[in-house]
């Protein structure tokens, strides 16, 4: 048998880049550019009205960030695993309504404010878990594609929220508002809890076995299965996680609006997906940094709030957000284009 | 081949049908550590059915499967992996968006020591380092284990995939058409890895339609036709022409 | 932040709800046909059936229909206020050949071809609340005066803020405004009435750009919080119930300085009236949905029987409820939710 003298997988590595070049690559990084733009936008808002860099506005920004970040994180988990979850918005609606009923019932039965709110939180998470489980079953057992499966639960959740609430806000609970507005400096307790959960989600995605399987499945489900990963079980768990996070967001919205409104959260799945796109996460799965969606949610929040803050008609909001999505998409295609050329 | 040794893998009268289609009929052969066996046959000859039987994707209707001297009945591919058999399927391969190190350790991640590991934290640095070491053992030098697989050439990718199988297999690696879609130079890289795996004492089952590759890298060739073993002989007994004739049934 | 693609997705989602509602409706036709031998059957199509406004209207219309021996077929998408969901309902109802159609059109133009089909079959068509742009096919239209309501809101808010004393050219009173949708005719009319009254009588009021909540209270809350953080706000005009909820929440969480902000808003839900009684709202602008429902049924009856006079356009005033007149008026005007 003849032996082959060709070097195997020869190292065609370029020499280490010069420091100047390294700075250039860093500056060309999509997230870095978007971060600079975000800072620029914030300075612009403050230039218009110097109250923008003030504690009360930063408190607001953090509250609004915390309303959006968990479903964006949920969407990130689902999308990087190769799926999509359109139902997160309507899950907020249905969980906030059911949670509000639970809290109303408990407070009506002298259960005490704090315990009622605590139980309500678990009820919301549980309702989200149920929706997530339905998604998981439709996708892994009934073999529906995620887009269709979660479209089913999107309309189901929207409908049930209205049916359960009879169209109006359930409960009015100033206690929740009072509690949700306590904290220190620019932080509310609720915001801090949400930020804590967010950090954990980011760590799990990037340094744990669970996160590793998530990326592997999104990148190549066949390879993941061949490597002994129980792909169906993981995919199911991701949708349940997404549902639970949407359910918890329902509770955050309950706190922030003192009641369970069936319209709350409707349509927010697209905001979550927008954050994911702005954050440079690949919509076909397998690729993305959690820091990207943090940036995406931050940009959406700052634009959304800041335009109102400087008294620009809110109709401009979507136009500006569209600009950010386009910028992110162009940066992404430029960077992957340059990669292809090398 | 020193045939007095115990075979590491032995099939005795394996039969497999899909409904009325008889995919495998009385397939028997022995395979030894440190040899590369070519498994060839026309489309529909039963190659895929055979490797699925060996790797536990499905069970034979009758016959005996012996690995390392023990008769086995797989319940799932997990069982065959635990018994030291790694399979690289045509369609599975690697996760392109993960790093080389992450791919090598996919499904077998190394966890950090202590409490963090118990919480599921991975020791990425250890994985990247070990991946390089292990790949080097089968003659693969990849630039940087932190690179994602998508940044590698097709040949490098397949080499890494085989390296992965070789690293985890104790006894047998099964490669289903690993040189498909590869250019000539890239195929050579893959063949080199196969040789290296053999030199490490593994038994390699190499399925391919590219007869020159089969003749170049294997020690022995088993020819399947219509679900039966029609020839089992040393590679040196074949030429491209005679092998082709045996596969198509022109030579007997 | 609703976008077009979102509406597309929602449209798909709504299709299923609609299919369900048309299905139940078809199930109901047999019973209607049986009972209709003696009575008139009137098809009544509203915007979003679960909205307390329309529920209240239903109460007024049903009571009057019962009294007059009219059989009402009440339809409307449960939650979505749009012509895309309303058109198929109106279309389907043509098949039961009602004696008359009462329609609260969700678009000023989109329903007109269907109305023409009803007219071709000699079925008279009535408008309630919202109206078609072209009224030539419409026998009678009963609606609320939202322009006047917006003006009344401006007067109520100015008086609550103590305009003469507290608002000066040097330090204008800043007013935040919340609407559900700037494309809905009622919201637009209220906004227009408010702006016109401010321009005419209150030069020392500075009205901020309206916050658009898309009917999400939490979105309204977030928007009002922005206005409160950016300006020294003295008053809030909440153009519908969603915005009123949002305003109350924003004030509640904004700290003690916000407690003096005066709020005027729509509508007379039981909860809003309670808030006014608790001193959190200065005035409530109420429509008269139950009366709209009653009056349109009276017009239908007059047309079908030939008895009584029909005026083409009836405009019902928006009512201003204040803590002072609540004892007298609130019980009459509160929206019924069941
Ligand atoms: N899942 C299956 N169901 C039915 N018939 C099958 C299935 N898989 C393979 N076969 C049949 O079994 C025979 C052997 O096929 P296969 O093992 O795939 O051959 P090869 O891999 O050599 O091309 C063929 O006749 C094929 O049509
Ligand atoms: Mg095959």
PDB file of C-alpha atoms in Angstrom, chain A residues 155 158-159 162-163 166-167, chain C residues 10-22 24-25 44-52 54-55 73-90 93 103-104 106:
ATOM      1  CA  UNK A 155     -53.571  32.383  18.877  1.00  0.00           C
ATOM      2  CA  UNK A 158     -54.398  35.415  22.815  1.00  0.00           C
ATOM      3  CA  UNK A 159     -57.887  33.949  22.712  1.00  0.00           C
ATOM      4  CA  UNK A 162     -59.540  37.403  26.454  1.00  0.00           C
ATOM      5  CA  UNK A 163     -61.903  34.581  27.361  1.00  0.00           C
ATOM      6  CA  UNK A 166     -63.715  38.797  29.630  1.00  0.00           C
ATOM      7  CA  UNK A 167     -61.771  41.529  27.855  1.00  0.00           C
TER       8      UNK A 167
ATOM      9  CA  UNK C  10     -52.138  38.105  14.124  1.00  0.00           C
ATOM     10  CA  UNK C  11     -54.309  37.931  11.054  1.00  0.00           C
ATOM     11  CA  UNK C  12     -53.499  34.275  10.710  1.00  0.00           C
ATOM     12  CA  UNK C  13     -54.207  33.789  14.377  1.00  0.00           C
ATOM     13  CA  UNK C  14     -57.476  35.608  14.128  1.00  0.00           C
ATOM     14  CA  UNK C  15     -58.607  33.462  11.222  1.00  0.00           C
ATOM     15  CA  UNK C  16     -58.977  30.548  13.619  1.00  0.00           C
ATOM     16  CA  UNK C  17     -60.984  32.554  16.155  1.00  0.00           C
ATOM     17  CA  UNK C  18     -63.173  33.844  13.385  1.00  0.00           C
ATOM     18  CA  UNK C  19     -63.751  30.381  11.965  1.00  0.00           C
ATOM     19  CA  UNK C  20     -64.928  29.377  15.418  1.00  0.00           C
ATOM     20  CA  UNK C  21     -67.266  32.337  15.777  1.00  0.00           C
ATOM     21  CA  UNK C  22     -68.808  31.908  12.331  1.00  0.00           C
ATOM     22  CA  UNK C  24     -71.166  28.869  16.306  1.00  0.00           C
ATOM     23  CA  UNK C  25     -73.150  31.466  14.505  1.00  0.00           C
ATOM     24  CA  UNK C  44     -76.294  43.575  14.905  1.00  0.00           C
ATOM     25  CA  UNK C  45     -72.537  43.615  14.189  1.00  0.00           C
ATOM     26  CA  UNK C  46     -70.168  45.444  16.532  1.00  0.00           C
ATOM     27  CA  UNK C  47     -66.405  45.985  16.607  1.00  0.00           C
ATOM     28  CA  UNK C  48     -64.815  44.050  19.452  1.00  0.00           C
ATOM     29  CA  UNK C  49     -67.602  42.176  21.226  1.00  0.00           C
ATOM     30  CA  UNK C  50     -65.776  41.790  24.540  1.00  0.00           C
ATOM     31  CA  UNK C  51     -65.160  45.530  24.954  1.00  0.00           C
ATOM     32  CA  UNK C  52     -67.275  46.787  27.897  1.00  0.00           C
ATOM     33  CA  UNK C  54     -70.095  47.201  23.302  1.00  0.00           C
ATOM     34  CA  UNK C  55     -71.236  45.016  26.188  1.00  0.00           C
ATOM     35  CA  UNK C  73     -78.458  38.296  16.320  1.00  0.00           C
ATOM     36  CA  UNK C  74     -75.468  39.854  18.065  1.00  0.00           C
ATOM     37  CA  UNK C  75     -72.091  39.319  16.372  1.00  0.00           C
ATOM     38  CA  UNK C  76     -68.590  40.683  16.442  1.00  0.00           C
ATOM     39  CA  UNK C  77     -65.050  39.404  16.677  1.00  0.00           C
ATOM     40  CA  UNK C  78     -64.442  38.775  20.377  1.00  0.00           C
ATOM     41  CA  UNK C  79     -61.332  40.937  20.585  1.00  0.00           C
ATOM     42  CA  UNK C  80     -60.060  42.348  17.306  1.00  0.00           C
ATOM     43  CA  UNK C  81     -61.342  45.674  16.096  1.00  0.00           C
ATOM     44  CA  UNK C  82     -60.661  45.463  12.350  1.00  0.00           C
ATOM     45  CA  UNK C  83     -62.458  45.336   9.029  1.00  0.00           C
ATOM     46  CA  UNK C  84     -60.571  42.166   8.087  1.00  0.00           C
ATOM     47  CA  UNK C  85     -62.392  40.285  10.828  1.00  0.00           C
ATOM     48  CA  UNK C  86     -65.674  42.163  10.534  1.00  0.00           C
ATOM     49  CA  UNK C  87     -66.277  41.724   6.786  1.00  0.00           C
ATOM     50  CA  UNK C  88     -66.687  37.913   6.822  1.00  0.00           C
ATOM     51  CA  UNK C  89     -69.156  38.189   9.682  1.00  0.00           C
ATOM     52  CA  UNK C  90     -71.306  40.723   7.839  1.00  0.00           C
ATOM     53  CA  UNK C  93     -75.133  37.183   8.091  1.00  0.00           C
ATOM     54  CA  UNK C 103     -73.510  47.886  11.866  1.00  0.00           C
ATOM     55  CA  UNK C 104     -70.744  49.606  13.806  1.00  0.00           C
ATOM     56  CA  UNK C 106     -64.650  49.218  11.791  1.00  0.00           C
TER      57      UNK C 106
END
